[in-house]
XYZ file of C-alpha atoms in Angstrom:
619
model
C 36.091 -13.437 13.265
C 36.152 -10.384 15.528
C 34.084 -7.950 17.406
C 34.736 -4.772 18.624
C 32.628 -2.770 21.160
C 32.053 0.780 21.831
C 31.028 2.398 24.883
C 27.316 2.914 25.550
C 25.992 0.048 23.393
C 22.556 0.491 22.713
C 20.468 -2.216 24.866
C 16.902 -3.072 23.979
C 14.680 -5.929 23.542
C 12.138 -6.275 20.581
C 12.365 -2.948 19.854
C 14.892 -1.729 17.222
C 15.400 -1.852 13.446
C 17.546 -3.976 11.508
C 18.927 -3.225 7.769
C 20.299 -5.412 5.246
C 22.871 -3.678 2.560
C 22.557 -6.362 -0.630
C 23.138 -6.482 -4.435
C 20.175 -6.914 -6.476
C 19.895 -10.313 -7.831
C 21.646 -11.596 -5.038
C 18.748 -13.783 -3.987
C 18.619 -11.516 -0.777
C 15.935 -10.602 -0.383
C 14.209 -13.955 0.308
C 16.901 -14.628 3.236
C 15.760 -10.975 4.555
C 11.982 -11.854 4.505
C 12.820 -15.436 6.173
C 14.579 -13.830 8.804
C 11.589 -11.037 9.160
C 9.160 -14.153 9.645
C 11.396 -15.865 12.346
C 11.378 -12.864 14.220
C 7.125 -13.155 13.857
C 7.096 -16.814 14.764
C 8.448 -15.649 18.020
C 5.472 -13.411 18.670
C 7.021 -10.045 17.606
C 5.436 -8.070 15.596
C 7.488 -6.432 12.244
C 7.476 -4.243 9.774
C 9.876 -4.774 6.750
C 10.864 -2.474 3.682
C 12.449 -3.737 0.489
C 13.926 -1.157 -1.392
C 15.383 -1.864 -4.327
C 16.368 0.059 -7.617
C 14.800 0.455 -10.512
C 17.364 -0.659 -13.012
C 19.612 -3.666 -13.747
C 21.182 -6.598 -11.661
C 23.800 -6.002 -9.575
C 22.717 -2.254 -8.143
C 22.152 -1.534 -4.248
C 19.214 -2.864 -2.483
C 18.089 -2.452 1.147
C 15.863 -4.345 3.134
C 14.694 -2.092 6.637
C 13.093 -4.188 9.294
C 11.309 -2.427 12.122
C 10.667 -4.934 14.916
C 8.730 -2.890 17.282
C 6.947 -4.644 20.601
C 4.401 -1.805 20.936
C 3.399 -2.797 17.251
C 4.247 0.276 15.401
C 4.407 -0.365 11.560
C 5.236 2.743 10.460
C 9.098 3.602 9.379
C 11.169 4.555 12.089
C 14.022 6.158 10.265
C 17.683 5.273 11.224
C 19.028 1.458 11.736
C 20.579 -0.025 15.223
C 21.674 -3.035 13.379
C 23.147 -2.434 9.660
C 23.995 -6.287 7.670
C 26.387 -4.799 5.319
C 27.257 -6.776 2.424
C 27.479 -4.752 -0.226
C 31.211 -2.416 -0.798
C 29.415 -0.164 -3.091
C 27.344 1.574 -0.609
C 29.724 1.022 2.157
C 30.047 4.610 3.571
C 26.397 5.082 3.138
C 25.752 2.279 5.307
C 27.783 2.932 8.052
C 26.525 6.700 8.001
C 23.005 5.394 8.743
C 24.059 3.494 12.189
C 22.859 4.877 15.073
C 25.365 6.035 17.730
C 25.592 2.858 19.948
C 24.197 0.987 17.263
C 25.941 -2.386 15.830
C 27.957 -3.606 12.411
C 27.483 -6.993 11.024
C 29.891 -7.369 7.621
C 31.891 -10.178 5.865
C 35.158 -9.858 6.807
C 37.038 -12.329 4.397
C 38.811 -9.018 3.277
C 40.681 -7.415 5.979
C 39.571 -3.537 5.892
C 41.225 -0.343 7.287
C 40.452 0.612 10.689
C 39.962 4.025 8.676
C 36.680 2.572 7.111
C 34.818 1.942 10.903
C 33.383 4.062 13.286
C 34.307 4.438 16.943
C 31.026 4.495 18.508
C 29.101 1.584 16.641
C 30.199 -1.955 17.456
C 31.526 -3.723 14.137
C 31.257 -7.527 13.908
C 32.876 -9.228 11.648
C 32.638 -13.037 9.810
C 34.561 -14.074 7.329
C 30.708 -15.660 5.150
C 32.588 -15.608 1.880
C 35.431 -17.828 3.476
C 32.961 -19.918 4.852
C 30.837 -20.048 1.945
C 34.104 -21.242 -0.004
C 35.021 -23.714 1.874
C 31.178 -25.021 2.278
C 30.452 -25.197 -1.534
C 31.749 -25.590 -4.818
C 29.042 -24.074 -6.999
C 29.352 -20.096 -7.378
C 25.350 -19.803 -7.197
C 24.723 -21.731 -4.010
C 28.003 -19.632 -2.772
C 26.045 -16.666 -2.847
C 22.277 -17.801 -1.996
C 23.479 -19.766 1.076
C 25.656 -16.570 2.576
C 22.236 -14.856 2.971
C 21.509 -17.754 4.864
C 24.767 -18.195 6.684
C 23.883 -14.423 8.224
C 20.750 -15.506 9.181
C 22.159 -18.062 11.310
C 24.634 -15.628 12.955
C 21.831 -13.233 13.616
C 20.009 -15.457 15.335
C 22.860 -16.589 17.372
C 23.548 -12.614 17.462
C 19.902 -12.052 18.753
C 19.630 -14.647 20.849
C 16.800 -15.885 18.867
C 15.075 -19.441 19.070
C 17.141 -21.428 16.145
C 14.196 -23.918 16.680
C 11.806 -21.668 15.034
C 13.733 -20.756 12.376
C 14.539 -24.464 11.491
C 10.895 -25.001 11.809
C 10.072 -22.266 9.422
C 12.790 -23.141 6.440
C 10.669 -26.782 6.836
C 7.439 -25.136 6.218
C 8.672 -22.524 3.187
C 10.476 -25.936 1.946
C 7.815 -28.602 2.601
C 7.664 -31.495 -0.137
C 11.608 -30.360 -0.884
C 13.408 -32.074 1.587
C 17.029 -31.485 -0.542
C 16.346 -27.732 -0.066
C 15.227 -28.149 3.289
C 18.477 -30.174 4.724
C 20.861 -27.491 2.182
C 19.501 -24.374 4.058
C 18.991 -25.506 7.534
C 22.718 -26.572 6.909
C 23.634 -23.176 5.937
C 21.782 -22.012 8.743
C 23.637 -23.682 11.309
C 26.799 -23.210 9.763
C 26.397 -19.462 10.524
C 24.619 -19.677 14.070
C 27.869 -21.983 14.865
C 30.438 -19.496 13.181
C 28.683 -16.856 15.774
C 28.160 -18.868 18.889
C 31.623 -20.306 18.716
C 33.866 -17.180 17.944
C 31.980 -14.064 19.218
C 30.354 -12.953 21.998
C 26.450 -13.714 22.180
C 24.066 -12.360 22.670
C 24.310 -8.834 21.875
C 22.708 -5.627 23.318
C 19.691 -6.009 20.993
C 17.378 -8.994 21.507
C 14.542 -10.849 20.546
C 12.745 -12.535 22.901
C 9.381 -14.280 22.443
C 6.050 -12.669 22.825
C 2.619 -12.611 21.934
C 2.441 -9.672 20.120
C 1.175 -10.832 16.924
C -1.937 -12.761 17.787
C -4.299 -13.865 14.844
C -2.506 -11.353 12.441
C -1.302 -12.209 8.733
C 1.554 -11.267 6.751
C 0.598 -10.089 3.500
C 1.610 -7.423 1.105
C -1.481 -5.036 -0.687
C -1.348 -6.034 -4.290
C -1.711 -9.323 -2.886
C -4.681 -8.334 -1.190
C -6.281 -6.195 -4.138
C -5.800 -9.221 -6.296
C -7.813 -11.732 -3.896
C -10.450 -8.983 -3.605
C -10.755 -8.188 -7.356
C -12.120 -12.144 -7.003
C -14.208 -11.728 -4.542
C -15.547 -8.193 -5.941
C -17.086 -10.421 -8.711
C -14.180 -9.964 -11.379
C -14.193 -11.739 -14.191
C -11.904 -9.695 -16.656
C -8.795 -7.800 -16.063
C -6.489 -6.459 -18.894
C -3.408 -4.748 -17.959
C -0.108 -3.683 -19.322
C 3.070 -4.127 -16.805
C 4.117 -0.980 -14.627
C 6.128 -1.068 -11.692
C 4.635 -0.998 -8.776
C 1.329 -2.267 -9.564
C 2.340 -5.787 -12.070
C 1.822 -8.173 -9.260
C -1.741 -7.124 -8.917
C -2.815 -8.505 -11.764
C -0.030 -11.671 -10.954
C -2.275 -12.303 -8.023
C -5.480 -12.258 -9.632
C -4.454 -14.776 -12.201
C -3.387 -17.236 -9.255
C -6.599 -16.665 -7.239
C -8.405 -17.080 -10.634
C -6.669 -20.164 -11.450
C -7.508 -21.581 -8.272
C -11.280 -19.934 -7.492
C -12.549 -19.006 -11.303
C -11.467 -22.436 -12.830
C -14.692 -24.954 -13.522
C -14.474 -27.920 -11.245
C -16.042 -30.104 -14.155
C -13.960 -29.165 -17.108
C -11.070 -27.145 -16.230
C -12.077 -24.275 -18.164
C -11.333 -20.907 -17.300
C -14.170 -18.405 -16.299
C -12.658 -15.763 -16.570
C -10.155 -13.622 -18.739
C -7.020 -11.824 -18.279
C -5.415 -9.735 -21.055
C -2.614 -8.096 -21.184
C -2.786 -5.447 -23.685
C -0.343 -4.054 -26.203
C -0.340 -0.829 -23.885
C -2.324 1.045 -21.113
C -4.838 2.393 -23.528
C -5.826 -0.859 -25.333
C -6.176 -2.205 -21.638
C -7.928 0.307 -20.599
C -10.602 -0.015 -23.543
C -10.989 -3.659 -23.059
C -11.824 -2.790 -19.888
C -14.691 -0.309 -20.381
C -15.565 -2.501 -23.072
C -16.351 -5.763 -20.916
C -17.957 -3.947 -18.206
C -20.504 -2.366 -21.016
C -21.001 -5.816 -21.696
C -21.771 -6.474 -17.718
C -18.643 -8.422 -16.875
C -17.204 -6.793 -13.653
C -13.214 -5.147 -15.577
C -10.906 -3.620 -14.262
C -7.290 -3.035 -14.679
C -4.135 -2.197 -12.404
C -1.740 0.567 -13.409
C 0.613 3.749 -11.882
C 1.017 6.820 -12.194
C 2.442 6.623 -16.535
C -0.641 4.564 -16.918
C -2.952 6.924 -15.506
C -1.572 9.526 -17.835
C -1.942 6.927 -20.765
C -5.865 6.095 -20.318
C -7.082 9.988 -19.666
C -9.244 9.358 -22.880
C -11.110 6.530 -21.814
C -11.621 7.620 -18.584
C -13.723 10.732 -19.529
C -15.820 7.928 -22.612
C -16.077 5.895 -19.206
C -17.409 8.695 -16.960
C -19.993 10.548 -19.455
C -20.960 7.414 -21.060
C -21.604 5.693 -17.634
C -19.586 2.698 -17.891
C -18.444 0.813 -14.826
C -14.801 0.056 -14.487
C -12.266 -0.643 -11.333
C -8.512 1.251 -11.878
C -6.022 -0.002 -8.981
C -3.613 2.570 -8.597
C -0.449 1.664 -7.318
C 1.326 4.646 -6.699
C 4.797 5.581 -7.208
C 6.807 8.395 -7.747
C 6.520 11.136 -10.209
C 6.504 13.153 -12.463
C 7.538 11.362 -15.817
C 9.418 7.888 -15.474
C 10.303 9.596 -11.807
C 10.899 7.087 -9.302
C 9.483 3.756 -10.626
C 10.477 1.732 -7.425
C 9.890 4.698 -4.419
C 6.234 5.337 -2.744
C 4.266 8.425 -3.089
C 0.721 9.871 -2.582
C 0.844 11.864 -5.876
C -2.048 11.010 -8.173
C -4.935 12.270 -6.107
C -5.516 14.947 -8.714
C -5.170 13.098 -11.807
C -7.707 10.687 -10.537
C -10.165 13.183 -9.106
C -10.326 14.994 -12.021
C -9.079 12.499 -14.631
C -9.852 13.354 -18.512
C -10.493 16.807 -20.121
C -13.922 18.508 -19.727
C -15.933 18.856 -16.423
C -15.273 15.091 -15.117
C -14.885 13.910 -11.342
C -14.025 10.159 -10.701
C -14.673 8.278 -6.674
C -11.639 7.239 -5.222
C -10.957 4.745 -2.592
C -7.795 5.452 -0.353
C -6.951 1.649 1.918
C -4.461 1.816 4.567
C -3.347 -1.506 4.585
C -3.815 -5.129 3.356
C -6.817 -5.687 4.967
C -8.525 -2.562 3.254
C -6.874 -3.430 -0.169
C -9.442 -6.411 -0.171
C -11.950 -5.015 1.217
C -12.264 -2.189 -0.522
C -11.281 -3.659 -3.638
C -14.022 -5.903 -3.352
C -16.265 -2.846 -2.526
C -15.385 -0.874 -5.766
C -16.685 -3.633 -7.746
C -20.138 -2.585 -6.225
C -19.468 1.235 -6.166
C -19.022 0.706 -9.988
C -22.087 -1.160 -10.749
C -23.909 1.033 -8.655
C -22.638 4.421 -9.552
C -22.112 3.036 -13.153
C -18.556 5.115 -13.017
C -15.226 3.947 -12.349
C -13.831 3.881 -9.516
C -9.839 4.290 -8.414
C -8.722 2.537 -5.483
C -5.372 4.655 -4.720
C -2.917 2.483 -2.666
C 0.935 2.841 -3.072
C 4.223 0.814 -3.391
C 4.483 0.949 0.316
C 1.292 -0.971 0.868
C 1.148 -2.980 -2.359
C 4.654 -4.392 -2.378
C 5.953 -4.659 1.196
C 4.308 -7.379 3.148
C 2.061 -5.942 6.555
C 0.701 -7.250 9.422
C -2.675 -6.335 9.424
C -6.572 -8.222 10.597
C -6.929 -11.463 8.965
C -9.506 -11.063 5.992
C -12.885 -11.640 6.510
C -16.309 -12.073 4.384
C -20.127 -12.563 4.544
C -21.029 -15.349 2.566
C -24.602 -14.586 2.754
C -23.227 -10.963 0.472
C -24.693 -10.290 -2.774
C -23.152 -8.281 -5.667
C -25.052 -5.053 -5.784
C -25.556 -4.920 -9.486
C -27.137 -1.464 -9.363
C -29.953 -0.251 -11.625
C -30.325 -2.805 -13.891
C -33.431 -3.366 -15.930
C -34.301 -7.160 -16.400
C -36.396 -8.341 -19.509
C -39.669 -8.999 -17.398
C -39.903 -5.177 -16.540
C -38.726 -4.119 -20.425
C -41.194 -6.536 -21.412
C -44.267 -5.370 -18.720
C -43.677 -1.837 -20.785
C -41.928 -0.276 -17.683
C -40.105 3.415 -19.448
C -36.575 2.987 -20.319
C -34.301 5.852 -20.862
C -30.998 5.010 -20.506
C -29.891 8.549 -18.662
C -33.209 9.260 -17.636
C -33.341 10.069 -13.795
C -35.962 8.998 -12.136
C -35.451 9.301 -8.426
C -33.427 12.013 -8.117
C -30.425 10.287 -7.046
C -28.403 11.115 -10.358
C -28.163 7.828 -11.255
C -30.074 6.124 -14.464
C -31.214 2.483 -14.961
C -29.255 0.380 -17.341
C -29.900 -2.863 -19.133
C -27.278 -5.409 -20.105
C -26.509 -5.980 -23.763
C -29.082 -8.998 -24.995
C -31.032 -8.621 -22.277
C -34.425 -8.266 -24.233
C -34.539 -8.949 -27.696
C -36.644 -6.104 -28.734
C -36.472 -3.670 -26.070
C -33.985 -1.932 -23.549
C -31.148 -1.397 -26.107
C -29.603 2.034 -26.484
C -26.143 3.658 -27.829
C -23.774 4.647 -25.235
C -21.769 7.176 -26.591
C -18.653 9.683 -25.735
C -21.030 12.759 -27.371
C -23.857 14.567 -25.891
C -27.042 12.653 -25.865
C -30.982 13.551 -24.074
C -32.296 11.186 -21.643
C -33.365 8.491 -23.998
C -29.656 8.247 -25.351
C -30.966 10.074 -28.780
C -27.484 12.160 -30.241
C -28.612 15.636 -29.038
C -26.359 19.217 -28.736
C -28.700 20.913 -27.652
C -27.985 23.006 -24.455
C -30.726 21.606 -22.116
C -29.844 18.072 -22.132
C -26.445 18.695 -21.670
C -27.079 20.762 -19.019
C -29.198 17.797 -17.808
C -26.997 15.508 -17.895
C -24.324 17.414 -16.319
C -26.638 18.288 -13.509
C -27.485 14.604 -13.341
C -23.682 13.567 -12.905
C -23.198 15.984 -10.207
C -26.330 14.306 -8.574
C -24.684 11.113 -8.716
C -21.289 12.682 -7.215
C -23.445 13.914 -4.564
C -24.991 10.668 -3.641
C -21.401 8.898 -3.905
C -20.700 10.777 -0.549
C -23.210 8.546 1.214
C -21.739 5.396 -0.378
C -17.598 5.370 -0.407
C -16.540 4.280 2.882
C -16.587 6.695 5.787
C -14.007 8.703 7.770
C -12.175 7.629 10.876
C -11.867 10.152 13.108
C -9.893 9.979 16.890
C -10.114 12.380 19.451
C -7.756 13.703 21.317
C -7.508 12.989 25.164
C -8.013 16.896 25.556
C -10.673 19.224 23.692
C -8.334 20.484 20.866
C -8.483 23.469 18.067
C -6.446 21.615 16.547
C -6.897 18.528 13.998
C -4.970 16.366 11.228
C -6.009 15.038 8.550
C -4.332 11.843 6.004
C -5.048 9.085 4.359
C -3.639 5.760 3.233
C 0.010 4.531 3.965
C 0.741 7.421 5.953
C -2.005 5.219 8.684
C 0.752 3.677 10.454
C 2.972 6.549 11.186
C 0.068 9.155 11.928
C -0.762 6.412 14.630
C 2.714 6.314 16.308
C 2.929 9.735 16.073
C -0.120 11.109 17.576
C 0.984 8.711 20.471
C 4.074 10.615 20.224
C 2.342 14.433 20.511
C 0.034 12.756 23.278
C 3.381 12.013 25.026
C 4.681 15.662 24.784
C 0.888 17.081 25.900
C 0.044 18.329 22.658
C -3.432 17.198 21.540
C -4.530 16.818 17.804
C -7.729 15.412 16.529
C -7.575 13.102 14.080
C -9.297 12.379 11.040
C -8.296 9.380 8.287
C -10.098 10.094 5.000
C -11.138 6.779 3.276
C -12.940 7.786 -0.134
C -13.807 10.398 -2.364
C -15.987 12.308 -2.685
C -15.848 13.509 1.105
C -18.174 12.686 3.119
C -20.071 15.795 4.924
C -17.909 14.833 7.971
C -14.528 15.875 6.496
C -15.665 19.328 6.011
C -17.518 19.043 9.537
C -14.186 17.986 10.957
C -12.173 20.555 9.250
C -14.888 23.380 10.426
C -14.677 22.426 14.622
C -11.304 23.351 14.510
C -8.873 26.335 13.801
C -6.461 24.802 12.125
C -6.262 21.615 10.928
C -2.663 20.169 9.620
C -2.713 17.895 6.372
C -0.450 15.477 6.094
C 0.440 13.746 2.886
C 3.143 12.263 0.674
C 3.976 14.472 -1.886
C 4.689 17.718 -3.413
C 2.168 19.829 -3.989
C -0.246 18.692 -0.955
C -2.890 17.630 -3.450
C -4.906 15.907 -0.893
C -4.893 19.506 0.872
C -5.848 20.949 -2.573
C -8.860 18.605 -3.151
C -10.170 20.095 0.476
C -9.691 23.208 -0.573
C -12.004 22.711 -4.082
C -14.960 20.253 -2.859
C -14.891 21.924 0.423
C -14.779 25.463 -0.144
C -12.433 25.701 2.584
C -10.412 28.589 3.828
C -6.714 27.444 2.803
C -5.279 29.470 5.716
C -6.841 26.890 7.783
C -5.240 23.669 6.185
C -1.476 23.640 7.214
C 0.509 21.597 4.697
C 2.776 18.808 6.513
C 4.547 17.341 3.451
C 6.999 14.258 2.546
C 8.173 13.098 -0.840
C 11.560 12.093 -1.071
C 10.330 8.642 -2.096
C 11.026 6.975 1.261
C 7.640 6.320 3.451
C 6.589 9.022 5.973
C 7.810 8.754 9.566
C 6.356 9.310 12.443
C 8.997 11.548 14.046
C 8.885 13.646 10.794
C 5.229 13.955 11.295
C 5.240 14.854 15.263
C 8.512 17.212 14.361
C 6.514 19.392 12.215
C 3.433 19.612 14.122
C 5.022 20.925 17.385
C 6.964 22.762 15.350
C 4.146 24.788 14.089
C 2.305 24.831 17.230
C 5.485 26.603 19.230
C 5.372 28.887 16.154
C 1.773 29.765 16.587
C 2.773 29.824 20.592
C 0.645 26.550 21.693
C 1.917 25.640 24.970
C 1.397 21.734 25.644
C -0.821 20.708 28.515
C 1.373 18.781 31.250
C -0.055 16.219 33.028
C 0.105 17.428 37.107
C 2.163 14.179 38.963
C 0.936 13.476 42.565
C 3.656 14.472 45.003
């Protein structure tokens, strides 16, 4: 074992990021998330990032860990601690150390002095020695490395070994073998640090209180729970990377919340279809029957159920899509993050169609608002996309614990029971009669005689009669833009945070991009420049958005992909001048930082010759 230091170490406590270098299939990426949960049991907040390929066991796989004590989330960028244990991406690795920064690797195989750099500080342990001499078994050779560096990280870190114990107990509980074989392996590597290298190093973590009553939970976790407590009852699906453990999640909460108490029968139904269409159709299909549907799918998918989509939207069918974004176009990036569906979800299907999207910005908004669009649906009798991304729906956040009303109803919408078919009350199933766009319905079998219609993918008049004429379907296309109109008032409503200064300038984004807009308005605060803010949270826009974008002279739109789509969506529903809406873009498939996002907005404003207020210091 061995350690060498450079000069000008970098020194901080709770506040640096840590990155694992692993193989996939490695059963890494369980140690990683144990050790990110240690460093939370000691009050610290974190933010952790697995990113792994999308192909075969065996490839590269990282796992970034922000631990920040002023509670940033977003991605930093850069590491100050780099775990490298995989040779493949050796160079790599050590490239991405920060000058100052610090080495852990397993130094079984002696390496060149030619393969380090001078101004990191490399530590070496010799885990696959120790590992051989520990165990027989090849398997538990591997697994209980990850675990070995665990230990000599916390011993590295000067982190509470207590806590860790405590937590391999809890993640172990009713295993006590498994319990007593990691904490083992645990202390095996805290003791091969302690004993043979000099600890603590320059970073630490020391404990705090800087998590409070937060949870740890990833967003397809979230949508999942919500889908349950949105009133689902059906979900059919086809896999797709990122959004498969969406559905994985409903089918646990259902197991455990949609299972009779009496007879252990299941109330509800999950389907997984022969491809995205079928599930798709099944979908639309239950939900015509009044079930509350809904599916989970990415970007492929999306492109898959265009058909259905438009039946769904003309023939007023309710139906939930979760969108877990990834990157595009084609096969693309199936395992990176990106914000690049907005238009094929706005405008999804041929023909003059426009669909309400919900955009969360973290767990705690996956179930809330995928509870929500369970009620959007019903009441706008439309589907409705909730738009998150791998970022959010695969890598677990801190975020508010969940919360509910108990006293909440389902808002069913317009639905027409038998005693008002039966009291003769008119019933045309597109017929508008409030002037809100949207029509009553009645639920298959409601009546026996009365209330039943055809829904259908053609034109139709009010009473659901086959008609091409040109003035009902110039009514009924009037009628749907109606309905658009009044699904303003009902998606959720923009956040918008001013600037300690009056401002001409504003920004505008939307989902995972939440975290690092946050830091990095701090950041432009810090340097005197002041930017409005404005976080759009469903579509269509609210009248604010366009309000927001009018106060100001320019207003900077910052998104995750290519073609600034979100920016392109402004420009279309708002009627907006484009000259106005600065494009500040990222889509390399890592998430958006917030030094990327403060770099190019006082970049722009010392091009446009903004000079940043200073704050005047007492003398």
């Amino acid at each position: 074992m061995k350690a060498t230091n450079s000069t000008g170490s970098i020194r901080r406590s709770n506040d640096f990021v840590i990155k694992f270098a692993n193989v996939n299939g490695s059963g890494s990426a369980s140690a990683n998330e144990l050790f990110a949960r240690a460093i939370m049991r000691m009050g610290v907040p974190v933010a952790p990032r697995n990113i792994f390929p999308s192909n075969i066991q065996g490839m590269p796989t990282w796992y970034e860990m922000r631990v920040s004590s002023a509670g940033w989330l977003g991605r930093r960028g850069g590491c100050d601690l780099m775990v490298a244990m995989n040779p493949q991406t050796w160079d790599r690795d050590i490239a991405e150390i920060e000058t100052g920064g610090y080495l852990l690797y397993d130094s079984t195989r002696t390496l060149p002095r030619s393969r380090f750099r001078n101004d990191i500080t490399v530590i070496g342990i010799p885990l696959t020695e120790l590992c051989n001499c520990e165990y027989t078994d090849l398997r538990q050779r591997q697994l209980f490395k990850n675990i070995m560096y665990v230990g000599a990280l916390t011993a590295l870190l000067d982190m509470e070994l207590a806590a860790v114990e405590q937590l391999i107990a809890d993640q172990y509980r009713g295993k006590d073998k498994l319990i007593e074989a990691n904490i083992n392996a645990l202390k095996r590597g805290y003791e091969a640090a302690t004993n043979a290298l000099p600890c603590p190093i320059g970073l630490r973590v020391e404990r705090a209180n800087g998590v409070g009553d937060r949870i740890f939970v990833n967003g397809n976790d979230a949508c999942g729970l919500g889908a349950v407590y949105g009133g689902a009852t059906v979900a059919a699906w086809y896999p797709i990377t990122p959004s498969t453990s969406v559905i994985e999640a409903f089918t646990s909460y259902c197991r455990k919340y949609r299972t009779d108490p009496d007879n252990g029968l299941a109330r509800y139904a999950i389907v997984q279809a022969e491809d995205e269409l079928a599930s798709i159709g099944m979908v639309i299909g239950a939900a015509w029957n009044g079930a509350r549907a809904f599916t989970a799918t990415s970007g492929p998918g999306i492109s898959l159920m265009q058909e259905f989509f438009g039946l769904a939207y003309f023939a007023e069918v309710p139906a939930v899509i979760f969108n877990v974004q990834r990157g595009g176009p084609s096969t693309g990036m199936p395992t990176r993050t990106q914000q690049s569906d907005l238009i094929a979800c706005a405008y999804a299907s041929h023909g003059d169609t426009k669909h309400v999207m919900l955009f969360p910005e973290d767990p705690y908004e996956c179930f809330t608002f995928g509870a929500q669009a369970f009620d959007l649906a019903d009441r706008l009798q439309t589907p409705v996309f909730v738009l998150l991304d791998l970022d959010i729906g695969m890598n677990d956040r801190l975020c508010q614990p969940f919360d509910w009303d108990d006293q909440r109803r389902y808002d069913r919408g317009k639905v027409m029971s038998a005693e008002e078919l039966q009291a003769g009350r008119n019933f045309g199933r597109y017929l508008d009669v409030d002037g809100d766009g949207i029509p009553w319905r009645t639920i298959p079998g409601t009546h026996p005689t009365k209330g039943a219609y055809f829904s259908r993918g053609t034109t139709r008049n009010a009473y659901a009669k086959y008609s091409e004429t040109g003035v009902d379907y110039v009514y009924n296309m009037e009628r749907l833009r109606r309905k658009f109109e009044t699904a303003k008032k009902l998606v959720p409503a923009p956040v918008i945070r001013r600037a300690a200064q009056p401002t001409r300038y504003g920004a505008i984004y939307y989902g995972s991009t939440s975290p690092a807009m946050d830091e990095a308005f701090a950041l432009l605060e810090e340097q005197g420049i002041h930017v409005d803010t404005l976080r759009v949270r469903g579509f269509p826009f609210a009248d604010a958005v366009i309000d927001f974008i009018n106060e100001h002279d320019y207003v900077f739109v910052v998104e995750q992909n290519e073609s600034g789509q979100l920016r392109m969506l402004l420009v279309n529903e708002g009627e907006v001048d484009p000259k106005r809406l600065i494009r500040v873009l990222h889509y390399d498939g890592t998430p958006i930082t917030a030094a990327f996002i403060s770099g190019r907005i006082a970049d722009t404003l010392a091009a446009h010759k903004v000079t940043p207020i200073r704050k005047q210091v007492a003398s």
